[in-house]
Amino acid sequence: MAKTRPEPKFDWFIPIDGDGAHIGTVHAERPPTFEYLRQVVETAERNGFYSLLIPTRFANGLFEEQAPLAETWTTVTALAAVTSKIRFLIAIRPGFISPGLFAQMAATLDQISGGRIDLNVVPGGIQGDFERFGETSDHANRYERAEEFIAALRTLWQKPDPVDFDGQFINLRGALVSPGVVNGGPKFYLGGASDRALDLAGKQSDVYLAWILPQEQIAAHIDRANAKFEKAGREASYGIRTHIIVRDSETEAWDAAEDLLSRAASVVRDQRSSAFAGTAMVGQRAQARVVEDHRLGAHLWNGISTVRVNCGTAIVGTPEQVANELLDYWNLGIDEFILSGFPHVEECDRVAQSLIPLVKEMIESHRAA
């Protein structure tokens, strides 16, 4: 019997680097103040989005490196306290906080939010990123450590009893988490395109999360990930992360894409280029691939990668064109779509009103067919 697909989920994004109608400038047109980020979050909650991805950064990754940056955990804790329905998908990097202490922090935030947090575990990083804060382990060992990190959290959250944990990287003696997490605790999202990343996802992730790429490349990732999940005896679930540039006409959409980068500063482009040079991240190399006019496909554009770390590709077009693209990814097995657009308040309204109802309608039509 074929697996019953869940209802598709649509998430939005918290721009902790700052925001605006133009990106890659020295300073953000809208700095990442709590007041502004709260406006983004409340807009997404009002529009019925399922969750909000909040990244983790050690320096500004969208504007000049020294531009203001909101710290992830403090920010999401404050935002969780002023919302009631929307979930938070929090990117974390093992190696900077004791796993026992982090288990307590995450359980406390899970309690504060009423069970509305999930964790996007990010073992890798761009060139020099971890080293900013004194972390010097090599890329391969970070995946081994992340696997232990997740295993330790799951163990600590099982019950409020003292826990001993013996690993290569993590050792706990009588660690306690009380009160524990809500309803089984956060789900774990993992991404990455390397064999080690896919192996970790198959063993530990509840959702494998990919950055947007041409459909044939995503299909290949899913095939490889399916093999890893099957080997681990676990059920696979998939999400995708993409920017959206949607307008009433295709010409307007491509004009909006061009305008987005029209004020980008050379210092920002140089900083991103330097960060990507020689990176061990397979996914980052794919995002920043040099192609003519940044066109990866009829509606895929990676111009954002010239000024932004990590996901730098957008789907560009009319609501119908973008919806058809998302439908094609759904047909590949994607059930969760983490979307964003600049600026995040106005584009949240636009995407919620003009795009998501259309995608849902198309998916329902395919279900019924």
CSV table of N, CA, C and O in Angstrom, one decimal, residues 8-123:
chain,number,residue,atom,x,y,z
A,8,PRO,N,0.6,19.3,3.0
A,8,PRO,CA,1.9,20.1,2.9
A,8,PRO,C,2.0,21.2,3.9
A,8,PRO,O,0.9,21.8,4.3
A,9,LYS,N,3.2,21.5,4.4
A,9,LYS,CA,3.4,22.6,5.4
A,9,LYS,C,4.1,23.7,4.7
A,9,LYS,O,5.0,23.5,3.9
A,10,PHE,N,3.8,24.9,5.1
A,10,PHE,CA,4.4,26.1,4.5
A,10,PHE,C,5.0,26.9,5.7
A,10,PHE,O,4.2,27.3,6.6
A,11,ASP,N,6.3,27.2,5.7
A,11,ASP,CA,7.0,27.9,6.7
A,11,ASP,C,7.5,29.2,6.2
A,11,ASP,O,7.7,29.4,4.9
A,12,TRP,N,7.9,30.2,7.0
A,12,TRP,CA,8.5,31.4,6.7
A,12,TRP,C,9.8,31.5,7.4
A,12,TRP,O,10.3,30.6,7.9
A,13,PHE,N,10.4,32.7,7.4
A,13,PHE,CA,11.8,32.9,7.8
A,13,PHE,C,12.0,34.1,8.6
A,13,PHE,O,11.3,35.1,8.4
A,14,ILE,N,12.9,34.0,9.6
A,14,ILE,CA,13.2,35.2,10.5
A,14,ILE,C,14.5,35.8,10.1
A,14,ILE,O,15.6,35.2,10.3
A,15,PRO,N,14.5,37.0,9.5
A,15,PRO,CA,15.8,37.6,9.0
A,15,PRO,C,16.7,38.3,10.0
A,15,PRO,O,16.7,39.5,10.1
A,16,ILE,N,17.4,37.4,10.8
A,16,ILE,CA,18.2,38.0,11.9
A,16,ILE,C,19.4,38.8,11.4
A,16,ILE,O,20.0,39.5,12.2
A,17,ASP,N,19.7,38.8,10.1
A,17,ASP,CA,20.8,39.6,9.5
A,17,ASP,C,20.3,41.0,9.2
A,17,ASP,O,21.1,41.9,9.0
A,18,GLY,N,19.0,41.2,9.2
A,18,GLY,CA,18.4,42.4,8.7
A,18,GLY,C,17.6,42.2,7.5
A,18,GLY,O,17.5,41.1,6.9
A,19,ASP,N,16.9,43.2,7.0
A,19,ASP,CA,16.0,43.0,5.9
A,19,ASP,C,15.9,44.3,5.0
A,19,ASP,O,16.5,45.3,5.4
A,20,GLY,N,15.1,44.2,4.0
A,20,GLY,CA,14.9,45.4,3.1
A,20,GLY,C,14.5,45.0,1.7
A,20,GLY,O,14.5,43.8,1.4
A,21,ALA,N,14.2,45.9,0.9
A,21,ALA,CA,13.9,45.7,-0.5
A,21,ALA,C,15.1,45.5,-1.3
A,21,ALA,O,15.0,45.1,-2.5
A,22,HIS,N,16.3,45.8,-0.7
A,22,HIS,CA,17.6,45.6,-1.4
A,22,HIS,C,18.5,44.9,-0.4
A,22,HIS,O,18.5,45.1,0.8
A,23,ILE,N,19.3,43.9,-1.0
A,23,ILE,CA,20.2,43.1,-0.1
A,23,ILE,C,21.6,43.3,-0.6
A,23,ILE,O,21.8,43.7,-1.7
A,24,GLY,N,22.5,42.9,0.3
A,24,GLY,CA,23.9,43.0,-0.1
A,24,GLY,C,24.5,44.4,0.1
A,24,GLY,O,25.6,44.7,-0.3
A,25,THR,N,23.7,45.3,0.7
A,25,THR,CA,24.2,46.6,1.0
A,25,THR,C,25.1,46.6,2.2
A,25,THR,O,25.1,45.5,2.9
A,26,VAL,N,25.8,47.6,2.5
A,26,VAL,CA,26.6,47.6,3.7
A,26,VAL,C,25.8,47.5,5.0
A,26,VAL,O,26.1,46.7,5.9
A,27,HIS,N,24.7,48.3,5.1
A,27,HIS,CA,23.8,48.2,6.2
A,27,HIS,C,22.4,47.8,5.7
A,27,HIS,O,22.0,48.2,4.6
A,28,ALA,N,21.7,47.1,6.5
A,28,ALA,CA,20.3,46.7,6.1
A,28,ALA,C,19.4,47.9,6.1
A,28,ALA,O,19.5,48.8,7.0
A,29,GLU,N,18.5,48.0,5.2
A,29,GLU,CA,17.5,49.0,5.2
A,29,GLU,C,16.6,48.9,6.5
A,29,GLU,O,16.1,49.9,7.0
A,30,ARG,N,16.4,47.7,6.9
A,30,ARG,CA,15.6,47.4,8.2
A,30,ARG,C,16.5,46.6,9.1
A,30,ARG,O,16.6,45.4,8.9
A,31,PRO,N,17.1,47.2,10.1
A,31,PRO,CA,18.0,46.4,11.0
A,31,PRO,C,17.2,45.4,11.8
A,31,PRO,O,16.0,45.5,11.9
A,32,PRO,N,17.9,44.3,12.2
A,32,PRO,CA,17.2,43.2,12.9
A,32,PRO,C,16.9,43.5,14.4
A,32,PRO,O,17.3,42.8,15.3
A,33,THR,N,16.1,44.6,14.6
A,33,THR,CA,15.7,44.9,16.0
A,33,THR,C,14.6,43.9,16.4
A,33,THR,O,13.9,43.3,15.5
A,34,PHE,N,14.4,43.7,17.7
A,34,PHE,CA,13.3,42.9,18.2
A,34,PHE,C,12.0,43.3,17.6
A,34,PHE,O,11.1,42.5,17.2
A,35,GLU,N,11.8,44.6,17.6
A,35,GLU,CA,10.5,45.2,17.2
A,35,GLU,C,10.2,44.8,15.7
A,35,GLU,O,9.1,44.4,15.4
A,36,TYR,N,11.2,44.8,14.9
A,36,TYR,CA,11.0,44.5,13.5
A,36,TYR,C,10.8,43.0,13.3
A,36,TYR,O,9.9,42.5,12.6
A,37,LEU,N,11.7,42.2,14.0
A,37,LEU,CA,11.5,40.7,13.8
A,37,LEU,C,10.2,40.2,14.4
A,37,LEU,O,9.6,39.3,13.9
A,38,ARG,N,9.7,40.9,15.4
A,38,ARG,CA,8.4,40.6,16.0
A,38,ARG,C,7.3,40.8,14.9
A,38,ARG,O,6.4,40.0,14.8
A,39,GLN,N,7.5,41.9,14.2
A,39,GLN,CA,6.5,42.2,13.1
A,39,GLN,C,6.5,41.1,12.0
A,39,GLN,O,5.4,40.7,11.6
A,40,VAL,N,7.7,40.6,11.7
A,40,VAL,CA,7.8,39.5,10.7
A,40,VAL,C,7.1,38.3,11.2
A,40,VAL,O,6.2,37.7,10.5
A,41,VAL,N,7.3,38.0,12.5
A,41,VAL,CA,6.8,36.8,13.1
A,41,VAL,C,5.3,36.9,13.2
A,41,VAL,O,4.5,35.9,12.9
A,42,GLU,N,4.8,38.0,13.6
A,42,GLU,CA,3.3,38.2,13.8
A,42,GLU,C,2.6,38.2,12.4
A,42,GLU,O,1.5,37.7,12.3
A,43,THR,N,3.3,38.7,11.4
A,43,THR,CA,2.7,38.6,10.1
A,43,THR,C,2.6,37.2,9.6
A,43,THR,O,1.5,36.8,9.1
A,44,ALA,N,3.6,36.4,9.8
A,44,ALA,CA,3.6,34.9,9.5
A,44,ALA,C,2.5,34.2,10.3
A,44,ALA,O,1.8,33.3,9.7
A,45,GLU,N,2.4,34.5,11.5
A,45,GLU,CA,1.4,33.8,12.4
A,45,GLU,C,0.0,34.2,11.9
A,45,GLU,O,-0.9,33.3,11.8
A,46,ARG,N,-0.2,35.4,11.6
A,46,ARG,CA,-1.5,35.9,11.1
A,46,ARG,C,-1.9,35.2,9.8
A,46,ARG,O,-3.1,34.9,9.5
A,47,ASN,N,-0.9,35.0,9.0
A,47,ASN,CA,-1.2,34.4,7.7
A,47,ASN,C,-1.2,32.8,7.7
A,47,ASN,O,-1.4,32.2,6.7
A,48,GLY,N,-1.1,32.3,8.9
A,48,GLY,CA,-1.3,30.8,9.0
A,48,GLY,C,-0.1,29.9,8.7
A,48,GLY,O,-0.3,28.7,8.4
A,49,PHE,N,1.1,30.5,8.6
A,49,PHE,CA,2.2,29.7,8.4
A,49,PHE,C,2.4,28.7,9.5
A,49,PHE,O,2.1,29.0,10.7
A,50,TYR,N,3.0,27.5,9.2
A,50,TYR,CA,3.2,26.4,10.1
A,50,TYR,C,4.3,26.7,11.1
A,50,TYR,O,4.2,26.5,12.3
A,51,SER,N,5.4,27.2,10.6
A,51,SER,CA,6.6,27.4,11.4
A,51,SER,C,7.5,28.5,10.8
A,51,SER,O,7.2,29.0,9.7
A,52,LEU,N,8.5,28.9,11.6
A,52,LEU,CA,9.5,29.9,11.2
A,52,LEU,C,10.9,29.4,11.3
A,52,LEU,O,11.2,28.9,12.4
A,53,LEU,N,11.7,29.4,10.3
A,53,LEU,CA,13.1,29.0,10.4
A,53,LEU,C,13.9,30.2,10.9
A,53,LEU,O,13.8,31.3,10.3
A,54,ILE,N,14.7,30.0,11.9
A,54,ILE,CA,15.6,31.1,12.4
A,54,ILE,C,17.0,30.5,12.3
A,54,ILE,O,17.3,29.5,12.8
A,55,PRO,N,17.8,31.1,11.5
A,55,PRO,CA,19.2,30.6,11.3
A,55,PRO,C,20.1,30.9,12.4
A,55,PRO,O,19.7,31.6,13.4
A,56,THR,N,21.3,30.4,12.4
A,56,THR,CA,22.3,30.7,13.4
A,56,THR,C,23.5,31.3,12.6
A,56,THR,O,23.9,30.8,11.6
A,57,ARG,N,24.0,32.4,13.1
A,57,ARG,CA,25.1,33.1,12.5
A,57,ARG,C,26.2,33.5,13.5
A,57,ARG,O,25.9,33.7,14.7
A,58,PHE,N,27.4,33.6,13.0
A,58,PHE,CA,28.5,34.1,13.9
A,58,PHE,C,29.0,35.5,13.3
A,58,PHE,O,29.8,36.1,13.9
A,59,ALA,N,28.5,35.9,12.2
A,59,ALA,CA,28.7,37.2,11.6
A,59,ALA,C,27.6,37.5,10.6
A,59,ALA,O,26.9,36.5,10.2
A,60,ASN,N,27.3,38.7,10.3
A,60,ASN,CA,26.2,39.0,9.4
A,60,ASN,C,26.4,38.3,8.1
A,60,ASN,O,27.5,38.4,7.5
A,61,GLY,N,25.4,37.6,7.6
A,61,GLY,CA,25.6,36.8,6.3
A,61,GLY,C,24.8,37.3,5.1
A,61,GLY,O,24.8,36.6,4.1
A,62,LEU,N,24.3,38.6,5.2
A,62,LEU,CA,23.5,39.1,4.1
A,62,LEU,C,24.0,40.5,3.8
A,62,LEU,O,23.8,41.0,2.6
A,63,PHE,N,24.5,41.2,4.8
A,63,PHE,CA,25.0,42.6,4.6
A,63,PHE,C,26.5,42.5,5.0
A,63,PHE,O,27.1,41.5,5.0
A,64,GLU,N,27.1,43.7,5.2
A,64,GLU,CA,28.5,43.7,5.6
A,64,GLU,C,28.7,42.9,6.9
A,64,GLU,O,27.8,43.0,7.8
A,65,GLU,N,29.8,42.2,7.0
A,65,GLU,CA,29.9,41.3,8.2
A,65,GLU,C,29.7,41.9,9.5
A,65,GLU,O,29.3,41.3,10.5
A,66,GLN,N,30.1,43.2,9.6
A,66,GLN,CA,30.0,43.9,10.9
A,66,GLN,C,28.7,44.6,11.2
A,66,GLN,O,28.4,45.2,12.2
A,67,ALA,N,27.7,44.4,10.2
A,67,ALA,CA,26.4,45.0,10.4
A,67,ALA,C,25.7,44.2,11.5
A,67,ALA,O,26.0,43.1,11.9
A,68,PRO,N,24.7,44.9,12.2
A,68,PRO,CA,24.0,44.3,13.3
A,68,PRO,C,23.4,42.9,13.0
A,68,PRO,O,22.9,42.7,11.9
A,69,LEU,N,23.5,42.0,13.9
A,69,LEU,CA,23.0,40.6,13.8
A,69,LEU,C,22.3,40.3,15.1
A,69,LEU,O,22.9,40.5,16.2
A,70,ALA,N,21.1,39.7,15.0
A,70,ALA,CA,20.4,39.3,16.2
A,70,ALA,C,20.8,37.8,16.5
A,70,ALA,O,20.8,37.0,15.7
A,71,GLU,N,21.2,37.6,17.8
A,71,GLU,CA,21.6,36.3,18.2
A,71,GLU,C,20.4,35.4,18.3
A,71,GLU,O,19.3,35.7,18.8
A,72,THR,N,20.6,34.1,17.8
A,72,THR,CA,19.5,33.2,17.5
A,72,THR,C,18.7,32.9,18.8
A,72,THR,O,17.4,33.1,18.8
A,73,TRP,N,19.3,32.3,19.8
A,73,TRP,CA,18.6,31.7,20.9
A,73,TRP,C,17.8,32.8,21.7
A,73,TRP,O,16.7,32.6,22.1
A,74,THR,N,18.5,33.9,22.0
A,74,THR,CA,17.8,35.0,22.7
A,74,THR,C,16.6,35.5,22.0
A,74,THR,O,15.6,35.7,22.5
A,75,THR,N,16.8,35.7,20.7
A,75,THR,CA,15.8,36.2,19.8
A,75,THR,C,14.6,35.3,19.8
A,75,THR,O,13.4,35.7,20.0
A,76,VAL,N,14.8,34.0,19.6
A,76,VAL,CA,13.7,33.1,19.4
A,76,VAL,C,12.9,32.9,20.7
A,76,VAL,O,11.7,32.7,20.8
A,77,THR,N,13.6,33.0,21.8
A,77,THR,CA,13.0,32.9,23.2
A,77,THR,C,12.0,34.1,23.3
A,77,THR,O,10.9,33.9,23.8
A,78,ALA,N,12.5,35.3,23.0
A,78,ALA,CA,11.6,36.4,23.1
A,78,ALA,C,10.4,36.3,22.2
A,78,ALA,O,9.3,36.7,22.6
A,79,LEU,N,10.6,35.9,21.0
A,79,LEU,CA,9.6,35.8,20.0
A,79,LEU,C,8.6,34.7,20.4
A,79,LEU,O,7.3,34.9,20.1
A,80,ALA,N,9.0,33.6,20.9
A,80,ALA,CA,8.1,32.6,21.4
A,80,ALA,C,7.2,33.0,22.4
A,80,ALA,O,6.0,32.6,22.5
A,81,ALA,N,7.7,34.0,23.3
A,81,ALA,CA,6.9,34.5,24.4
A,81,ALA,C,5.8,35.4,23.9
A,81,ALA,O,4.8,35.7,24.7
A,82,VAL,N,5.8,35.9,22.7
A,82,VAL,CA,4.8,36.9,22.2
A,82,VAL,C,4.0,36.3,21.1
A,82,VAL,O,3.3,37.0,20.4
A,83,THR,N,4.1,35.0,20.9
A,83,THR,CA,3.2,34.3,19.9
A,83,THR,C,2.5,33.2,20.6
A,83,THR,O,2.8,32.8,21.7
A,84,SER,N,1.5,32.6,19.9
A,84,SER,CA,0.7,31.5,20.5
A,84,SER,C,0.5,30.3,19.6
A,84,SER,O,0.2,29.2,20.2
A,85,LYS,N,0.7,30.4,18.3
A,85,LYS,CA,0.4,29.3,17.4
A,85,LYS,C,1.6,28.8,16.6
A,85,LYS,O,1.8,27.6,16.5
A,86,ILE,N,2.3,29.7,16.0
A,86,ILE,CA,3.3,29.3,15.1
A,86,ILE,C,4.5,28.7,15.7
A,86,ILE,O,4.8,29.0,16.9
A,87,ARG,N,5.1,27.7,15.0
A,87,ARG,CA,6.2,27.0,15.6
A,87,ARG,C,7.5,27.7,15.2
A,87,ARG,O,7.5,28.6,14.3
A,88,PHE,N,8.6,27.3,15.8
A,88,PHE,CA,10.0,27.8,15.5
A,88,PHE,C,10.9,26.7,15.2
A,88,PHE,O,11.1,25.8,16.0
A,89,LEU,N,11.5,26.7,14.0
A,89,LEU,CA,12.6,25.8,13.6
A,89,LEU,C,13.9,26.5,13.8
A,89,LEU,O,14.3,27.4,13.0
A,90,ILE,N,14.6,26.1,14.9
A,90,ILE,CA,15.8,26.8,15.3
A,90,ILE,C,17.1,26.1,14.8
A,90,ILE,O,17.3,25.0,15.2
A,91,ALA,N,17.9,26.8,14.1
A,91,ALA,CA,19.2,26.3,13.6
A,91,ALA,C,20.2,26.3,14.8
A,91,ALA,O,20.3,27.4,15.4
A,92,ILE,N,20.8,25.2,15.0
A,92,ILE,CA,21.8,25.2,16.1
A,92,ILE,C,23.1,24.5,15.6
A,92,ILE,O,23.0,23.6,14.7
A,93,ARG,N,24.2,24.8,16.2
A,93,ARG,CA,25.5,24.2,15.8
A,93,ARG,C,26.1,23.5,17.0
A,93,ARG,O,26.5,24.2,18.0
A,94,PRO,N,26.2,22.2,17.0
A,94,PRO,CA,26.9,21.5,18.1
A,94,PRO,C,28.3,21.9,18.3
A,94,PRO,O,29.0,22.2,17.3
A,95,GLY,N,28.8,21.9,19.5
A,95,GLY,CA,30.2,22.2,19.8
A,95,GLY,C,30.4,23.5,20.5
A,95,GLY,O,31.5,23.8,21.0
A,96,PHE,N,29.4,24.3,20.7
A,96,PHE,CA,29.6,25.6,21.3
A,96,PHE,C,28.9,25.7,22.7
A,96,PHE,O,29.3,26.5,23.5
A,97,ILE,N,28.0,24.8,23.0
A,97,ILE,CA,27.4,24.7,24.3
A,97,ILE,C,27.4,23.3,24.8
A,97,ILE,O,27.2,22.3,24.0
A,98,SER,N,27.6,23.1,26.1
A,98,SER,CA,27.5,21.7,26.6
A,98,SER,C,26.2,21.1,26.3
A,98,SER,O,25.1,21.7,26.4
A,99,PRO,N,26.2,19.8,25.8
A,99,PRO,CA,24.9,19.2,25.4
A,99,PRO,C,24.0,19.1,26.6
A,99,PRO,O,22.7,19.2,26.4
A,100,GLY,N,24.5,18.8,27.8
A,100,GLY,CA,23.6,18.8,29.0
A,100,GLY,C,22.9,20.1,29.2
A,100,GLY,O,21.7,20.1,29.5
A,101,LEU,N,23.7,21.2,29.1
A,101,LEU,CA,23.1,22.5,29.3
A,101,LEU,C,22.1,22.8,28.2
A,101,LEU,O,21.0,23.3,28.5
A,102,PHE,N,22.5,22.5,27.0
A,102,PHE,CA,21.6,22.8,25.9
A,102,PHE,C,20.3,22.0,26.0
A,102,PHE,O,19.2,22.5,25.7
A,103,ALA,N,20.4,20.8,26.5
A,103,ALA,CA,19.1,20.0,26.7
A,103,ALA,C,18.2,20.7,27.6
A,103,ALA,O,17.0,20.7,27.5
A,104,GLN,N,18.8,21.3,28.7
A,104,GLN,CA,17.9,22.1,29.6
A,104,GLN,C,17.4,23.3,29.0
A,104,GLN,O,16.2,23.7,29.1
A,105,MET,N,18.2,24.0,28.2
A,105,MET,CA,17.7,25.3,27.5
A,105,MET,C,16.6,25.0,26.6
A,105,MET,O,15.6,25.7,26.6
A,106,ALA,N,16.8,23.9,25.8
A,106,ALA,CA,15.7,23.6,24.8
A,106,ALA,C,14.5,23.1,25.4
A,106,ALA,O,13.3,23.4,25.0
A,107,ALA,N,14.6,22.3,26.5
A,107,ALA,CA,13.4,21.9,27.2
A,107,ALA,C,12.6,23.0,27.9
A,107,ALA,O,11.4,23.1,27.8
A,108,THR,N,13.4,24.0,28.4
A,108,THR,CA,12.8,25.2,29.0
A,108,THR,C,12.0,26.0,27.9
A,108,THR,O,10.9,26.4,28.1
A,109,LEU,N,12.7,26.2,26.8
A,109,LEU,CA,12.0,26.9,25.7
A,109,LEU,C,10.8,26.2,25.2
A,109,LEU,O,9.8,26.8,24.8
A,110,ASP,N,10.9,24.8,25.1
A,110,ASP,CA,9.8,24.0,24.7
A,110,ASP,C,8.6,24.2,25.7
A,110,ASP,O,7.4,24.3,25.2
A,111,GLN,N,8.9,24.3,27.0
A,111,GLN,CA,7.8,24.5,27.9
A,111,GLN,C,7.3,25.9,27.8
A,111,GLN,O,6.0,26.1,27.8
A,112,ILE,N,8.1,27.0,27.6
A,112,ILE,CA,7.6,28.3,27.5
A,112,ILE,C,6.7,28.5,26.3
A,112,ILE,O,5.7,29.2,26.3
A,113,SER,N,7.1,27.8,25.2
A,113,SER,CA,6.3,28.0,23.9
A,113,SER,C,5.1,27.0,23.8
A,113,SER,O,4.4,27.1,22.9
A,114,GLY,N,5.0,26.1,24.8
A,114,GLY,CA,3.9,25.2,24.7
A,114,GLY,C,4.2,24.1,23.7
A,114,GLY,O,3.3,23.6,23.0
A,115,GLY,N,5.4,23.7,23.5
A,115,GLY,CA,5.8,22.6,22.6
A,115,GLY,C,5.9,23.1,21.2
A,115,GLY,O,5.6,22.3,20.3
A,116,ARG,N,6.4,24.3,20.9
A,116,ARG,CA,6.3,24.8,19.5
A,116,ARG,C,7.7,25.0,18.9
A,116,ARG,O,7.9,25.8,18.1
A,117,ILE,N,8.7,24.2,19.4
A,117,ILE,CA,10.0,24.3,18.8
A,117,ILE,C,10.5,23.0,18.2
A,117,ILE,O,10.2,21.9,18.6
A,118,ASP,N,11.3,23.2,17.1
A,118,ASP,CA,12.0,22.1,16.4
A,118,ASP,C,13.4,22.6,16.2
A,118,ASP,O,13.7,23.8,16.3
A,119,LEU,N,14.3,21.6,15.9
A,119,LEU,CA,15.7,21.9,15.9
A,119,LEU,C,16.3,21.5,14.5
A,119,LEU,O,16.2,20.4,14.1
A,120,ASN,N,16.9,22.5,13.9
A,120,ASN,CA,17.7,22.3,12.6
A,120,ASN,C,19.2,22.2,13.0
A,120,ASN,O,19.8,23.2,13.2
A,121,VAL,N,19.7,21.0,13.1
A,121,VAL,CA,21.0,20.8,13.5
A,121,VAL,C,22.0,21.0,12.3
A,121,VAL,O,21.8,20.3,11.3
A,122,VAL,N,22.9,21.9,12.5
A,122,VAL,CA,23.8,22.3,11.4
A,122,VAL,C,25.3,21.9,11.8
A,122,VAL,O,25.9,22.7,12.5
A,123,PRO,N,25.8,20.7,11.4
A,123,PRO,CA,27.1,20.4,11.8
A,123,PRO,C,28.2,21.2,11.1
A,123,PRO,O,29.3,21.4,11.7
